Structure formats: structure tokens, C-alpha cells
Amino acid sequence: MSAHRRYRLAGRIARHALLAVSATFALLPFVWMISLSLKPPDEIFQPDFHLWPKTFVGVENYRVALTAAPMLRFLLNGVFVCATIFALQLMVCVPCAYALAKMRFRGRDTLFSAVLVALLVPPQALAIPHFVLLHVFGLLDTYAALILPWIISAFGIFLLRQFFRSIPGEIIHAARLDGLGEIEIIWRIMMPMSAPALAAFGVFSVVAHWNDLFWPLIAVRTEDISTPALGILLFRDDEAGQFLGPLMAGATIIVAPLLLAFLLAQRRFIDGLATTAMK
Amino acid sequence: MSLTASIQTPIRSAVRRRHRTEEAAIGWLAVSPALILLICLLFGPAAAVILFSFTDWQLGAATFRFIGTENFAALWADPPFWKALINTCLYVAIVVPGTVGLGLATALLIEASPALRGFYRAVHFLPVMSTMSAMAVVWGTMLHPSIGLVNRALAAFGVTGVNWLRDEHTALLALALIGIWQGFGFAMVLFVSGLKAVPQQLYDAAAVDGADGVLDRLRIVTLPMLGPVTMFVVILTASRAFEVFDSVRVLTQGGPNYASEVLLNRLYSESFDYLRTGYGAALTVVYLAIVIALTLAQARFIERRVHYS
């Protein structure tokens, strides 16, 4: 073996060894979580640790997690809340972004400046007034409380406007000459052509709201309308102490949907989050 | 010819004018839902927070009065607030280098060869996608003094671990470790896209100049070319770290003795646990000011960077 080839082989081994270390760091909590979710309490508290349980109680732990707390309910709430938020965001953002990108009217630039200013405001800063507003309308502790504050997304308007601008004006002119109305232009031309931008915005929106804890913690007290991120905490408070196995099973159930979706559409997810970060 | 032109011009401009008013009407119709919601859900509330910060209102109370800058004075004299501010900065100061360093290292290693590239990328990215509140519960058991994985691993090397989340000296550090765990995959992805943008010719040119070792290539070509991306990742990581809340809320609630208190947790406690709305609003205004300053600095920086390239 030549010196050069030996050098390259050593490099390859070093690469995999180092990446194995960082991958272990990334994966360890997941492995630990799943391992504990399959164990009975006495094994969890035993001084020696085994990755795979001696007594397998996985089925039992997941059953407890699913029945002691409305885990499926949390997941359905998460799906419902995230889907509704995203649908409403699109209904508000798409026409606005289209008008800002492709139409001429007085006040347009002022409005766009307002969108840029709105981008600066972190959502947590609006928690108190949103809470008061929902309290006044008697909407606290309802689905509406989880959804309403998010239906306007300055970020969505900004992102979609940037993308719409890159679509040639001639296409729109041609469509207008063909007698298409503005709504049809948005629906039949802009939306299909902007699929990558819409997907990026969708990934960003769903990931943010599925994982959000801050706002649900404020807006919701009832288990029945809790989203996943909040649900796991309610479950923990109920089952404190001895129920580590079911608690870990519950955590697995909470993180699984988004992680599975990610594994199925890795490229989309990564590209989507990277584009939205780079905007 | 000139006659028809002179007749047509006013007609044409009239048509165009009507066309333009029509376009303006449709334009306003299209933006009006967004505009109304921007005012009701964003600018109005932002103004309300500032207004609340000058009152002594407590949530649920029927009346309040304006007390000027008293809330801000109280904030200034409040040790937990300073603890939260300092801890947040400390947290950022630990998480940023950790996240950026680990993100850069993994990106370089992943892109060094095509073998298992997709697998490594997905694995490192998993924490980014995971629900922090659930994973914080998991981290809580990993950092548990007796049954936790961390202390068990240390015990294997003969080291006695501490109660990481209950010890004043380690609580913030443990939270920062969790922060790095969750964020470095995102940094990795941004660095990977930065690496893809490095032109191959630069490596070829470096090779011609005799710099063809891995470290030479890294020092002469890769790292300088990653400069702008690195700054971007640093800024993004810093602003995300500044918003740390979930792990603190789930694991320590800012304790022990404010050792892991951070701004957003303080904001939450004052506003929604103790319902001191006016005071919480003052805290929010300070938080808002810092975030806006950071974001503006970031925008200016990115703008300047774009000019260079």
C-alpha cells in the first residue's frame, strides 16, 4: 500500500470516527428515551444500565402513556392547530404578497415598510396584549386562543413577496390578456409556480407551532385542547415520580410525528428551513 | 394620422387611468386582510405593551393608573432581572461558540467525502426538529444525579458527577449543553450550503501553488471562503439562543436561586404567574429593545456583506 493510499484510508477512518462521536451526541437523548420507554421502573433505577430491557414492558408503557393522558388528542390538536394556522396564514399572506410584488397602487411601499418593521417584533413580546385581547373576547383556553395570534405572519408575506417578484411579469400580463382574473392568476399561476417557497414557509410554520411551548403555556389550561409541546408537561405533572417509563413513552409519541415526517422528506425539510433562515 | 393620435391619446390615457384605479382597488382589497390583522394583532399590541409598561395594572384588576417610569426603576433595582439578563448573555456566550464550532466541524467532516453523507446530515439534524419541551424532559432524566446517563458514564471513569440541574454552578451550563445539542445541526446545514458555494477553481489554484494537503486547503481556501456564512450563523445562533425559554421552564424554572434565570422565563413568571402586568410589560419593553437592536445590527451586517460580494 502506497503512503498516499494509507494516508487517505487514515483520513477516511478519522472522518467516520469523529462523525460517530458527534452523531452519538445528537442521537443519545433519543436512544435513551426509547430505551427507558421500554423498561419497568426497577430496571430504570438499577445501578447497572442496559440499552435493551431485561423485562420488556414497552407495550405496557406505551399503553399507559396513551391512556393516562390523552396523547392522541394532543397529536390531533397539534395537527389541527398547525394546519389551521398555516391555512389561514396562506389566505392572508398570499394575496398580500402578490399585491406587494406584482401590483401598483399608492401606499404599497409604505405597507411593505410596515411588514419589514413587523419582522423585527419577536412574538413573545406580544404575549401580554394577546392574552388581554383573548380574555376580553372570552376566547382564552380555546382553540381560537392557540390560532388567532398567529394568522398574520410578516415573515410569510416577506418570503412569498420575494419569491413572487422573481416570477416574470409577462406571464401575468399574458394571463390577464387571456381574461384571467386576479384570483385565478394567484390560484392557477402564482401558487403552482411558487411551490418551493410555499413548502419552505409551510415547514417553517408547522415546525415552529408544533414545537412551541411559550404561547400554549399562556393561552391554554385544559388538557383537551393542549398541543403536543404542552401536553407532555401536563402528563409529567400528573404522573410525576415513579412513571418514568410511560413518561418516556409519552415523549416518544410527542416527538415522533415531526421526526418521521422529517425522515420521509429530509431534503425538503432541510432546504425549507435553510431557505427560510437565509431569506 | 396626427388627428387620430390627438383623439386617441386622451381616450387611451383615460382607459389607462381607469385601469390604474381598478388595479389600485384590487390591490387594496388584496392587502386589506393582512393590513387589518397587522394593526390588530401586531402593531396595536406592540403599542399596548409600551402603554402597559407605564401603568401599575395587574391582570384582572378593574383599574390602573399611570405611574411613569416607576416599573423601569423597579426593574433596574431588581436583582432577579439583572441575574436573568446576565445569565441570558452567559448562555449566549456559551451556546454560540459551541454551536458554531460543532456545526462547522461536522459540516467539514460530512462534506469531506460522499460516504454516508445523507445519513450523517439527517442524524445531526434530528435534534433541530424535535419538540424541545419533550426532549427537555428526556434531558432531565439524562442529567439526573443517580439514574442519569451522564453521571453513570462519569462513574465509569471514576468521576463522581453532581446534580447538574440543581447545582448553582452547573445549572446554566447544563442548559447550554442542551442548547448546543439542539442547535448545532442547523448550523451544520447552513455551513454545508456555504461549502457548496466555494468554487472548485480555488482548490485547483491552491493545488497549483503546492497547497494540496487537507489542512492547507482548509486554511487557505475553505475557512476564508466561509467567513460570511460563519458570521451569519453566529448572528442567527445568537438571536435564537437569546430566546431560550423551553428548557429553562421545563427543567429549572430559573433555579436554583436564580442560577439559571433567563429573560424570557422572568418575563413569563412576572406576567403570567404573578400577573404583574405593568411590570411584565416593562420587562417586555426591555426585551423588545434588545431583540430589535440585535436584529437591526444583523440586517445592517448582512446588507454590508452583500455589498462586498
PDB file of C-alpha atoms in Angstrom, chain B residues 39-270:
ATOM      1  CA  ILE B  39     -52.691  46.531  13.002  1.00  0.00           C
ATOM      2  CA  CYS B  40     -54.915  44.483  15.336  1.00  0.00           C
ATOM      3  CA  LEU B  41     -52.521  41.661  16.167  1.00  0.00           C
ATOM      4  CA  LEU B  42     -49.110  43.224  15.824  1.00  0.00           C
ATOM      5  CA  PHE B  43     -48.730  46.988  15.866  1.00  0.00           C
ATOM      6  CA  GLY B  44     -51.655  47.580  18.214  1.00  0.00           C
ATOM      7  CA  PRO B  45     -50.419  45.024  20.749  1.00  0.00           C
ATOM      8  CA  ALA B  46     -46.845  46.327  20.461  1.00  0.00           C
ATOM      9  CA  ALA B  47     -48.120  49.813  21.285  1.00  0.00           C
ATOM     10  CA  ALA B  48     -50.243  48.361  24.095  1.00  0.00           C
ATOM     11  CA  VAL B  49     -47.221  46.712  25.697  1.00  0.00           C
ATOM     12  CA  ILE B  50     -45.405  50.025  25.770  1.00  0.00           C
ATOM     13  CA  LEU B  51     -48.500  51.698  27.235  1.00  0.00           C
ATOM     14  CA  PHE B  52     -48.937  48.970  29.889  1.00  0.00           C
ATOM     15  CA  SER B  53     -45.313  49.370  30.926  1.00  0.00           C
ATOM     16  CA  PHE B  54     -46.111  52.847  32.270  1.00  0.00           C
ATOM     17  CA  THR B  55     -49.024  51.623  34.417  1.00  0.00           C
ATOM     18  CA  ASP B  56     -49.421  49.686  37.652  1.00  0.00           C
ATOM     19  CA  TRP B  57     -52.019  47.387  36.097  1.00  0.00           C
ATOM     20  CA  GLN B  58     -52.354  43.866  37.409  1.00  0.00           C
ATOM     21  CA  LEU B  59     -54.190  41.395  35.229  1.00  0.00           C
ATOM     22  CA  GLY B  60     -57.780  41.110  36.426  1.00  0.00           C
ATOM     23  CA  ALA B  61     -57.739  44.429  38.280  1.00  0.00           C
ATOM     24  CA  ALA B  62     -60.545  46.803  37.321  1.00  0.00           C
ATOM     25  CA  THR B  63     -58.486  49.963  37.441  1.00  0.00           C
ATOM     26  CA  PHE B  64     -54.959  51.107  36.882  1.00  0.00           C
ATOM     27  CA  ARG B  65     -53.095  54.368  36.910  1.00  0.00           C
ATOM     28  CA  PHE B  66     -50.144  55.740  35.035  1.00  0.00           C
ATOM     29  CA  ILE B  67     -47.034  55.638  37.143  1.00  0.00           C
ATOM     30  CA  GLY B  68     -44.483  56.944  34.656  1.00  0.00           C
ATOM     31  CA  THR B  69     -41.195  55.107  34.649  1.00  0.00           C
ATOM     32  CA  GLU B  70     -41.661  53.505  38.077  1.00  0.00           C
ATOM     33  CA  ASN B  71     -41.738  49.979  36.582  1.00  0.00           C
ATOM     34  CA  PHE B  72     -38.448  50.581  34.829  1.00  0.00           C
ATOM     35  CA  ALA B  73     -36.921  51.962  38.015  1.00  0.00           C
ATOM     36  CA  ALA B  74     -38.127  48.866  39.880  1.00  0.00           C
ATOM     37  CA  LEU B  75     -36.673  46.673  37.133  1.00  0.00           C
ATOM     38  CA  TRP B  76     -33.348  48.472  37.446  1.00  0.00           C
ATOM     39  CA  ALA B  77     -33.317  47.753  41.198  1.00  0.00           C
ATOM     40  CA  ASP B  78     -34.474  44.143  40.863  1.00  0.00           C
ATOM     41  CA  PRO B  79     -31.635  41.601  41.353  1.00  0.00           C
ATOM     42  CA  PRO B  80     -33.518  38.709  39.624  1.00  0.00           C
ATOM     43  CA  PHE B  81     -33.837  40.862  36.496  1.00  0.00           C
ATOM     44  CA  TRP B  82     -30.100  41.505  36.404  1.00  0.00           C
ATOM     45  CA  LYS B  83     -29.464  37.844  37.108  1.00  0.00           C
ATOM     46  CA  ALA B  84     -31.716  36.973  34.155  1.00  0.00           C
ATOM     47  CA  LEU B  85     -30.006  39.484  31.880  1.00  0.00           C
ATOM     48  CA  ILE B  86     -26.507  38.349  32.822  1.00  0.00           C
ATOM     49  CA  ASN B  87     -27.437  34.669  32.605  1.00  0.00           C
ATOM     50  CA  THR B  88     -29.014  35.134  29.189  1.00  0.00           C
ATOM     51  CA  CYS B  89     -25.804  36.762  27.964  1.00  0.00           C
ATOM     52  CA  LEU B  90     -23.722  33.994  29.572  1.00  0.00           C
ATOM     53  CA  TYR B  91     -25.934  31.377  27.966  1.00  0.00           C
ATOM     54  CA  VAL B  92     -25.483  33.031  24.562  1.00  0.00           C
ATOM     55  CA  ALA B  93     -21.734  33.281  25.193  1.00  0.00           C
ATOM     56  CA  ILE B  94     -21.517  29.516  25.776  1.00  0.00           C
ATOM     57  CA  VAL B  95     -24.032  28.329  23.199  1.00  0.00           C
ATOM     58  CA  VAL B  96     -22.767  30.396  20.253  1.00  0.00           C
ATOM     59  CA  PRO B  97     -19.168  29.148  20.131  1.00  0.00           C
ATOM     60  CA  GLY B  98     -20.285  25.615  20.963  1.00  0.00           C
ATOM     61  CA  THR B  99     -22.956  25.528  18.274  1.00  0.00           C
ATOM     62  CA  VAL B 100     -20.897  27.261  15.607  1.00  0.00           C
ATOM     63  CA  GLY B 101     -17.760  25.230  16.332  1.00  0.00           C
ATOM     64  CA  LEU B 102     -19.534  21.901  16.358  1.00  0.00           C
ATOM     65  CA  GLY B 103     -21.654  22.866  13.350  1.00  0.00           C
ATOM     66  CA  LEU B 104     -18.588  23.861  11.340  1.00  0.00           C
ATOM     67  CA  ALA B 105     -16.613  20.769  12.320  1.00  0.00           C
ATOM     68  CA  THR B 106     -19.429  18.383  11.419  1.00  0.00           C
ATOM     69  CA  ALA B 107     -20.142  20.210   8.158  1.00  0.00           C
ATOM     70  CA  LEU B 108     -16.490  19.973   7.105  1.00  0.00           C
ATOM     71  CA  LEU B 109     -16.347  16.294   8.017  1.00  0.00           C
ATOM     72  CA  ILE B 110     -19.640  15.475   6.295  1.00  0.00           C
ATOM     73  CA  GLU B 111     -18.680  17.260   3.085  1.00  0.00           C
ATOM     74  CA  ALA B 112     -15.150  15.803   3.068  1.00  0.00           C
ATOM     75  CA  SER B 113     -16.380  12.661   1.323  1.00  0.00           C
ATOM     76  CA  PRO B 114     -19.654  11.401  -0.135  1.00  0.00           C
ATOM     77  CA  ALA B 115     -19.725   8.254   2.020  1.00  0.00           C
ATOM     78  CA  LEU B 116     -22.792   8.261   4.328  1.00  0.00           C
ATOM     79  CA  ARG B 117     -23.228  11.977   3.682  1.00  0.00           C
ATOM     80  CA  GLY B 118     -27.036  11.929   3.694  1.00  0.00           C
ATOM     81  CA  PHE B 119     -27.151   9.716   6.764  1.00  0.00           C
ATOM     82  CA  TYR B 120     -24.898  11.962   8.842  1.00  0.00           C
ATOM     83  CA  ARG B 121     -26.742  15.064   7.744  1.00  0.00           C
ATOM     84  CA  ALA B 122     -30.119  13.614   8.772  1.00  0.00           C
ATOM     85  CA  VAL B 123     -28.818  12.329  12.115  1.00  0.00           C
ATOM     86  CA  HIS B 124     -27.286  15.663  13.095  1.00  0.00           C
ATOM     87  CA  PHE B 125     -30.434  17.471  12.065  1.00  0.00           C
ATOM     88  CA  LEU B 126     -32.850  15.372  14.162  1.00  0.00           C
ATOM     89  CA  PRO B 127     -32.474  17.483  17.340  1.00  0.00           C
ATOM     90  CA  VAL B 128     -33.411  20.634  15.393  1.00  0.00           C
ATOM     91  CA  MET B 129     -36.790  19.115  14.567  1.00  0.00           C
ATOM     92  CA  SER B 130     -37.573  17.661  17.958  1.00  0.00           C
ATOM     93  CA  THR B 131     -40.067  19.223  20.352  1.00  0.00           C
ATOM     94  CA  MET B 132     -37.916  20.905  22.977  1.00  0.00           C
ATOM     95  CA  SER B 133     -40.341  20.519  25.871  1.00  0.00           C
ATOM     96  CA  ALA B 134     -40.434  16.726  25.421  1.00  0.00           C
ATOM     97  CA  MET B 135     -36.695  16.465  24.858  1.00  0.00           C
ATOM     98  CA  ALA B 136     -36.074  18.677  27.893  1.00  0.00           C
ATOM     99  CA  VAL B 137     -37.954  16.103  29.975  1.00  0.00           C
ATOM    100  CA  VAL B 138     -35.668  13.452  28.488  1.00  0.00           C
ATOM    101  CA  TRP B 139     -32.551  15.539  29.178  1.00  0.00           C
ATOM    102  CA  GLY B 140     -33.810  15.943  32.735  1.00  0.00           C
ATOM    103  CA  THR B 141     -33.577  12.176  33.231  1.00  0.00           C
ATOM    104  CA  MET B 142     -30.188  12.021  31.471  1.00  0.00           C
ATOM    105  CA  LEU B 143     -28.811  14.631  33.864  1.00  0.00           C
ATOM    106  CA  HIS B 144     -30.439  13.029  36.921  1.00  0.00           C
ATOM    107  CA  PRO B 145     -27.816  12.640  39.673  1.00  0.00           C
ATOM    108  CA  SER B 146     -28.241   8.903  40.275  1.00  0.00           C
ATOM    109  CA  ILE B 147     -30.106   7.262  37.395  1.00  0.00           C
ATOM    110  CA  GLY B 148     -28.907   9.684  34.697  1.00  0.00           C
ATOM    111  CA  LEU B 149     -26.759   8.579  31.798  1.00  0.00           C
ATOM    112  CA  VAL B 150     -24.291  11.428  32.250  1.00  0.00           C
ATOM    113  CA  ASN B 151     -23.333  10.580  35.833  1.00  0.00           C
ATOM    114  CA  ARG B 152     -23.307   6.861  35.064  1.00  0.00           C
ATOM    115  CA  ALA B 153     -20.856   7.482  32.242  1.00  0.00           C
ATOM    116  CA  LEU B 154     -18.712   9.662  34.522  1.00  0.00           C
ATOM    117  CA  ALA B 155     -18.811   6.979  37.230  1.00  0.00           C
ATOM    118  CA  ALA B 156     -17.347   4.528  34.707  1.00  0.00           C
ATOM    119  CA  PHE B 157     -14.277   6.799  34.636  1.00  0.00           C
ATOM    120  CA  GLY B 158     -14.266   7.048  38.431  1.00  0.00           C
ATOM    121  CA  VAL B 159     -15.636  10.606  38.431  1.00  0.00           C
ATOM    122  CA  THR B 160     -18.477  11.493  40.779  1.00  0.00           C
ATOM    123  CA  GLY B 161     -20.988  13.668  38.961  1.00  0.00           C
ATOM    124  CA  VAL B 162     -23.093  16.398  40.513  1.00  0.00           C
ATOM    125  CA  ASN B 163     -26.806  17.131  40.450  1.00  0.00           C
ATOM    126  CA  TRP B 164     -26.382  19.133  37.259  1.00  0.00           C
ATOM    127  CA  LEU B 165     -29.715  20.943  37.169  1.00  0.00           C
ATOM    128  CA  ARG B 166     -29.977  21.551  40.934  1.00  0.00           C
ATOM    129  CA  ASP B 167     -26.444  22.831  41.429  1.00  0.00           C
ATOM    130  CA  GLU B 168     -25.944  26.604  41.201  1.00  0.00           C
ATOM    131  CA  HIS B 169     -22.608  26.161  39.483  1.00  0.00           C
ATOM    132  CA  THR B 170     -23.758  23.799  36.756  1.00  0.00           C
ATOM    133  CA  ALA B 171     -27.455  24.519  36.038  1.00  0.00           C
ATOM    134  CA  LEU B 172     -26.843  27.156  33.369  1.00  0.00           C
ATOM    135  CA  LEU B 173     -24.019  25.117  31.889  1.00  0.00           C
ATOM    136  CA  ALA B 174     -26.252  22.041  31.610  1.00  0.00           C
ATOM    137  CA  LEU B 175     -28.942  24.115  29.879  1.00  0.00           C
ATOM    138  CA  ALA B 176     -26.323  25.493  27.494  1.00  0.00           C
ATOM    139  CA  LEU B 177     -25.259  21.950  26.643  1.00  0.00           C
ATOM    140  CA  ILE B 178     -28.877  21.158  25.760  1.00  0.00           C
ATOM    141  CA  GLY B 179     -28.992  24.355  23.686  1.00  0.00           C
ATOM    142  CA  ILE B 180     -25.900  23.310  21.736  1.00  0.00           C
ATOM    143  CA  TRP B 181     -27.349  19.836  21.260  1.00  0.00           C
ATOM    144  CA  GLN B 182     -30.499  21.234  19.720  1.00  0.00           C
ATOM    145  CA  GLY B 183     -28.894  23.910  17.541  1.00  0.00           C
ATOM    146  CA  PHE B 184     -25.673  22.571  16.057  1.00  0.00           C
ATOM    147  CA  GLY B 185     -27.423  20.558  13.323  1.00  0.00           C
ATOM    148  CA  PHE B 186     -28.930  23.742  11.980  1.00  0.00           C
ATOM    149  CA  ALA B 187     -25.524  25.431  11.946  1.00  0.00           C
ATOM    150  CA  MET B 188     -24.202  22.344  10.166  1.00  0.00           C
ATOM    151  CA  VAL B 189     -26.800  22.675   7.384  1.00  0.00           C
ATOM    152  CA  LEU B 190     -26.003  26.353   6.844  1.00  0.00           C
ATOM    153  CA  PHE B 191     -22.279  25.611   6.704  1.00  0.00           C
ATOM    154  CA  VAL B 192     -22.906  22.778   4.223  1.00  0.00           C
ATOM    155  CA  SER B 193     -24.677  25.175   1.863  1.00  0.00           C
ATOM    156  CA  GLY B 194     -21.813  27.618   2.384  1.00  0.00           C
ATOM    157  CA  LEU B 195     -19.295  24.911   1.487  1.00  0.00           C
ATOM    158  CA  LYS B 196     -21.166  24.081  -1.700  1.00  0.00           C
ATOM    159  CA  ALA B 197     -20.716  27.673  -2.831  1.00  0.00           C
ATOM    160  CA  VAL B 198     -16.893  27.511  -2.648  1.00  0.00           C
ATOM    161  CA  PRO B 199     -15.672  27.373  -6.276  1.00  0.00           C
ATOM    162  CA  GLN B 200     -13.601  24.313  -7.173  1.00  0.00           C
ATOM    163  CA  GLN B 201     -11.151  26.531  -9.100  1.00  0.00           C
ATOM    164  CA  LEU B 202      -9.892  27.951  -5.812  1.00  0.00           C
ATOM    165  CA  TYR B 203      -8.862  24.486  -4.674  1.00  0.00           C
ATOM    166  CA  ASP B 204      -7.243  23.842  -8.046  1.00  0.00           C
ATOM    167  CA  ALA B 205      -5.360  27.130  -7.830  1.00  0.00           C
ATOM    168  CA  ALA B 206      -4.228  26.300  -4.292  1.00  0.00           C
ATOM    169  CA  ALA B 207      -3.066  22.899  -5.510  1.00  0.00           C
ATOM    170  CA  VAL B 208      -1.023  24.560  -8.267  1.00  0.00           C
ATOM    171  CA  ASP B 209       0.607  26.689  -5.576  1.00  0.00           C
ATOM    172  CA  GLY B 210       1.535  23.494  -3.737  1.00  0.00           C
ATOM    173  CA  ALA B 211      -1.178  23.664  -1.068  1.00  0.00           C
ATOM    174  CA  ASP B 212      -2.879  20.310  -1.542  1.00  0.00           C
ATOM    175  CA  GLY B 213      -2.873  18.902   1.995  1.00  0.00           C
ATOM    176  CA  VAL B 214      -6.192  18.793   3.844  1.00  0.00           C
ATOM    177  CA  LEU B 215      -5.117  21.381   6.407  1.00  0.00           C
ATOM    178  CA  ASP B 216      -3.578  23.655   3.749  1.00  0.00           C
ATOM    179  CA  ARG B 217      -6.777  23.593   1.715  1.00  0.00           C
ATOM    180  CA  LEU B 218      -8.747  24.320   4.863  1.00  0.00           C
ATOM    181  CA  ARG B 219      -6.561  27.215   5.954  1.00  0.00           C
ATOM    182  CA  ILE B 220      -6.009  28.836   2.575  1.00  0.00           C
ATOM    183  CA  VAL B 221      -9.329  28.279   0.809  1.00  0.00           C
ATOM    184  CA  THR B 222     -12.198  26.842   2.851  1.00  0.00           C
ATOM    185  CA  LEU B 223     -12.158  28.863   6.056  1.00  0.00           C
ATOM    186  CA  PRO B 224     -11.632  32.273   4.405  1.00  0.00           C
ATOM    187  CA  MET B 225     -14.435  31.492   1.934  1.00  0.00           C
ATOM    188  CA  LEU B 226     -16.737  30.509   4.809  1.00  0.00           C
ATOM    189  CA  GLY B 227     -16.239  33.862   6.534  1.00  0.00           C
ATOM    190  CA  PRO B 228     -19.581  35.424   5.545  1.00  0.00           C
ATOM    191  CA  VAL B 229     -21.578  32.250   6.264  1.00  0.00           C
ATOM    192  CA  THR B 230     -19.868  31.968   9.635  1.00  0.00           C
ATOM    193  CA  MET B 231     -20.888  35.483  10.609  1.00  0.00           C
ATOM    194  CA  PHE B 232     -24.435  34.700   9.505  1.00  0.00           C
ATOM    195  CA  VAL B 233     -24.519  31.507  11.579  1.00  0.00           C
ATOM    196  CA  VAL B 234     -23.076  33.333  14.600  1.00  0.00           C
ATOM    197  CA  ILE B 235     -25.748  36.021  14.408  1.00  0.00           C
ATOM    198  CA  LEU B 236     -28.575  33.558  13.840  1.00  0.00           C
ATOM    199  CA  THR B 237     -27.411  31.292  16.669  1.00  0.00           C
ATOM    200  CA  ALA B 238     -27.055  34.257  18.992  1.00  0.00           C
ATOM    201  CA  SER B 239     -30.574  35.506  18.351  1.00  0.00           C
ATOM    202  CA  ARG B 240     -32.025  32.015  18.788  1.00  0.00           C
ATOM    203  CA  ALA B 241     -30.049  31.485  21.989  1.00  0.00           C
ATOM    204  CA  PHE B 242     -31.258  34.837  23.261  1.00  0.00           C
ATOM    205  CA  GLU B 243     -34.818  33.475  23.129  1.00  0.00           C
ATOM    206  CA  VAL B 244     -34.076  30.449  25.327  1.00  0.00           C
ATOM    207  CA  PHE B 245     -37.174  29.502  27.295  1.00  0.00           C
ATOM    208  CA  ASP B 246     -38.487  25.943  26.890  1.00  0.00           C
ATOM    209  CA  SER B 247     -35.604  24.081  28.512  1.00  0.00           C
ATOM    210  CA  VAL B 248     -35.436  26.556  31.399  1.00  0.00           C
ATOM    211  CA  ARG B 249     -39.168  26.407  32.024  1.00  0.00           C
ATOM    212  CA  VAL B 250     -39.330  22.632  31.925  1.00  0.00           C
ATOM    213  CA  LEU B 251     -36.145  21.822  33.835  1.00  0.00           C
ATOM    214  CA  THR B 252     -35.181  24.530  36.331  1.00  0.00           C
ATOM    215  CA  GLN B 253     -37.773  27.348  36.310  1.00  0.00           C
ATOM    216  CA  GLY B 254     -34.752  29.605  36.631  1.00  0.00           C
ATOM    217  CA  GLY B 255     -33.452  27.993  39.809  1.00  0.00           C
ATOM    218  CA  PRO B 256     -31.674  27.146  41.988  1.00  0.00           C
ATOM    219  CA  ASN B 257     -31.550  30.626  43.495  1.00  0.00           C
ATOM    220  CA  TYR B 258     -31.860  32.303  40.053  1.00  0.00           C
ATOM    221  CA  ALA B 259     -28.717  30.493  38.847  1.00  0.00           C
ATOM    222  CA  SER B 260     -30.412  29.646  35.545  1.00  0.00           C
ATOM    223  CA  GLU B 261     -32.890  32.515  35.331  1.00  0.00           C
ATOM    224  CA  VAL B 262     -33.188  33.970  31.811  1.00  0.00           C
ATOM    225  CA  LEU B 263     -35.068  36.951  30.382  1.00  0.00           C
ATOM    226  CA  LEU B 264     -37.981  35.124  28.760  1.00  0.00           C
ATOM    227  CA  ASN B 265     -38.599  33.000  31.834  1.00  0.00           C
ATOM    228  CA  ARG B 266     -38.564  36.138  34.000  1.00  0.00           C
ATOM    229  CA  LEU B 267     -40.975  37.759  31.557  1.00  0.00           C
ATOM    230  CA  TYR B 268     -43.267  34.740  31.744  1.00  0.00           C
ATOM    231  CA  SER B 269     -43.186  34.494  35.552  1.00  0.00           C
ATOM    232  CA  GLU B 270     -43.853  38.177  36.211  1.00  0.00           C
TER     233      GLU B 270
END
